[in-house]
PDB file of C-alpha atoms in Angstrom:
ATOM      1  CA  UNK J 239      34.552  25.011  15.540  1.00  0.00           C
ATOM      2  CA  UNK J 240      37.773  25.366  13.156  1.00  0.00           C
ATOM      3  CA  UNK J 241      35.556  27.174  10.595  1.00  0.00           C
ATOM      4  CA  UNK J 242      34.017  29.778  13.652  1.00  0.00           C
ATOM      5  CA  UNK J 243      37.465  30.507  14.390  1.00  0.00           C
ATOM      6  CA  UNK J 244      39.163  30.548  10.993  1.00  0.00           C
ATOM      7  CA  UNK J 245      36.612  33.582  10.161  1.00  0.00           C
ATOM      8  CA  UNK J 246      37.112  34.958  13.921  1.00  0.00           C
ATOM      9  CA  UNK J 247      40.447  35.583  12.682  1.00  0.00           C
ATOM     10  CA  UNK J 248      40.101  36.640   8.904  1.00  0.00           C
ATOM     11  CA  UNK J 249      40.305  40.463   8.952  1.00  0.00           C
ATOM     12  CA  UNK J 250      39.311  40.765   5.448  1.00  0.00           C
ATOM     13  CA  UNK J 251      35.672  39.888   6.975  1.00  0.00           C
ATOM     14  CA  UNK J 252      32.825  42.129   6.271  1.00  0.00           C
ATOM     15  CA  UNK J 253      31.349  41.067   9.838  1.00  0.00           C
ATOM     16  CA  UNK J 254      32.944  42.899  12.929  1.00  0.00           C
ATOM     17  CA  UNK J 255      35.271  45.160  10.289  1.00  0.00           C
ATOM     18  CA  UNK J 256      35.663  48.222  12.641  1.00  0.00           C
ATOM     19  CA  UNK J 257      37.287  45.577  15.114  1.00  0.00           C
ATOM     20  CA  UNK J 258      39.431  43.955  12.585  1.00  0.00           C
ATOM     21  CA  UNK J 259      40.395  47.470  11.857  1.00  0.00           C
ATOM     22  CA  UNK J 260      41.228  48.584  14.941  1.00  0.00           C
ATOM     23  CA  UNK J 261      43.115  45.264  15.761  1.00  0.00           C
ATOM     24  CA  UNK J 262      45.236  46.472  12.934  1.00  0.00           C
ATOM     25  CA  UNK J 263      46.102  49.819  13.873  1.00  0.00           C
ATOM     26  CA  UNK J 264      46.965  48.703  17.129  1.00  0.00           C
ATOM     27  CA  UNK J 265      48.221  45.642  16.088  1.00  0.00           C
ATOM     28  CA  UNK J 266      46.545  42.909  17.854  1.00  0.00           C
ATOM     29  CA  UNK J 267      45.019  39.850  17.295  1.00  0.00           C
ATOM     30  CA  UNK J 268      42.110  40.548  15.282  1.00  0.00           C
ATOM     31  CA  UNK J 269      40.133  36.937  16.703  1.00  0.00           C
ATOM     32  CA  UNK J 270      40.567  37.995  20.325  1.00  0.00           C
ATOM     33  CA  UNK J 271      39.420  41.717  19.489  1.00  0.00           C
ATOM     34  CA  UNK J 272      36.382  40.967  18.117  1.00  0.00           C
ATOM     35  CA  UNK J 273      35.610  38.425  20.927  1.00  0.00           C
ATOM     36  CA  UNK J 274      36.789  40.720  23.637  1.00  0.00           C
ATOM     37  CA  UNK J 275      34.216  43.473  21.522  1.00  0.00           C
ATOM     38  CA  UNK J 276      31.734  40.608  21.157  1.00  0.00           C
ATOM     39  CA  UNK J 277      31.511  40.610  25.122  1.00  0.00           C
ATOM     40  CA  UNK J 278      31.463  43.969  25.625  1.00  0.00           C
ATOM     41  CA  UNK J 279      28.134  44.281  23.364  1.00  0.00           C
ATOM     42  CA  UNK J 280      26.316  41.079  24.901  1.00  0.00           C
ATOM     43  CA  UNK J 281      27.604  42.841  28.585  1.00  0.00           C
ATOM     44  CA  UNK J 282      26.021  46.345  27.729  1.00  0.00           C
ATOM     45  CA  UNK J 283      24.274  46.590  24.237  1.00  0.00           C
ATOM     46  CA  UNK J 284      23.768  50.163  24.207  1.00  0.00           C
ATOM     47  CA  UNK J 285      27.228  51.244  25.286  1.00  0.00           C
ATOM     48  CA  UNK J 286      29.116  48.871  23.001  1.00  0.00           C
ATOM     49  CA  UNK J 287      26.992  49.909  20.006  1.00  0.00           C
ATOM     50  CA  UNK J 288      27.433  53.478  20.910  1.00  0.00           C
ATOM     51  CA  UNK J 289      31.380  52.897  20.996  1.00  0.00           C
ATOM     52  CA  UNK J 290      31.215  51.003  17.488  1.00  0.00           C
ATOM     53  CA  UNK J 291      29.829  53.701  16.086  1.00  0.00           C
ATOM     54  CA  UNK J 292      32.436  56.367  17.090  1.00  0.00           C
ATOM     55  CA  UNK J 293      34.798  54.171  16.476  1.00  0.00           C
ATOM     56  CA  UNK J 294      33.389  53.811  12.821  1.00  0.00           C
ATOM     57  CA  UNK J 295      33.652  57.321  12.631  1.00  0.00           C
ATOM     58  CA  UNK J 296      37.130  57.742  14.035  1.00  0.00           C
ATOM     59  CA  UNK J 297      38.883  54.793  12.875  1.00  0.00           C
ATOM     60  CA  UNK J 298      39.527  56.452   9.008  1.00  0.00           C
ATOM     61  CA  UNK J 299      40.412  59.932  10.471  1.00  0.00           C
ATOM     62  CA  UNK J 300      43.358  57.762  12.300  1.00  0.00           C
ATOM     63  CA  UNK J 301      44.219  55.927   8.861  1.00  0.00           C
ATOM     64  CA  UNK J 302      44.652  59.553   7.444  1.00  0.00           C
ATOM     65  CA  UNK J 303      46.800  61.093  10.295  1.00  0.00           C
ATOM     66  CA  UNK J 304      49.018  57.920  10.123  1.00  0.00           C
ATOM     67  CA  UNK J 305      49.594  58.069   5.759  1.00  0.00           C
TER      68      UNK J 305
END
C-alpha cells in the first residue's frame, strides 16, 4: 500500500500527468488530485475523459500565459 501511494504522489509519473500538472499549477496535492480525478472517471467515464482531454489541451496554453 506504501508503494500505491508513494507513486499516487510522484508527479514526475507518466500515469495521470495532466492531474499532476494541474495539481501544480494550482498547487495542490498531486496524490489527492489524481484520486479525487480517479473518482470522477469511475463516477461518469465519458464526462471525466472528455474533461481530461480539454484539460490536456489547455493545461500548456496556461504554462505559456504564466512564463
Amino acid at each position: 500500500m506504501n508503494s500505491f501511494v508513494e507513486r499516487l504522489k510522484d508527479p514526475r509519473s507518466i500515469v495521470c500527468g495532466v492531474t499532476a500538472a494541474m495539481a501544480d499549477k494550482f498547487e495542490w496535492s498531486c496524490m489527492w488530485t489524481r484520486v479525487v480525478c480517479a473518482v470522477a472517471i469511475f463516477c461518469n467515464p465519458a464526462m471525466g475523459l472528455l474533461t481530461y482531454f480539454v484539460l490536456a489541451l489547455v493545461l500548456p496554453k496556461w504554462q505559456n500565459h504564466v512564463n
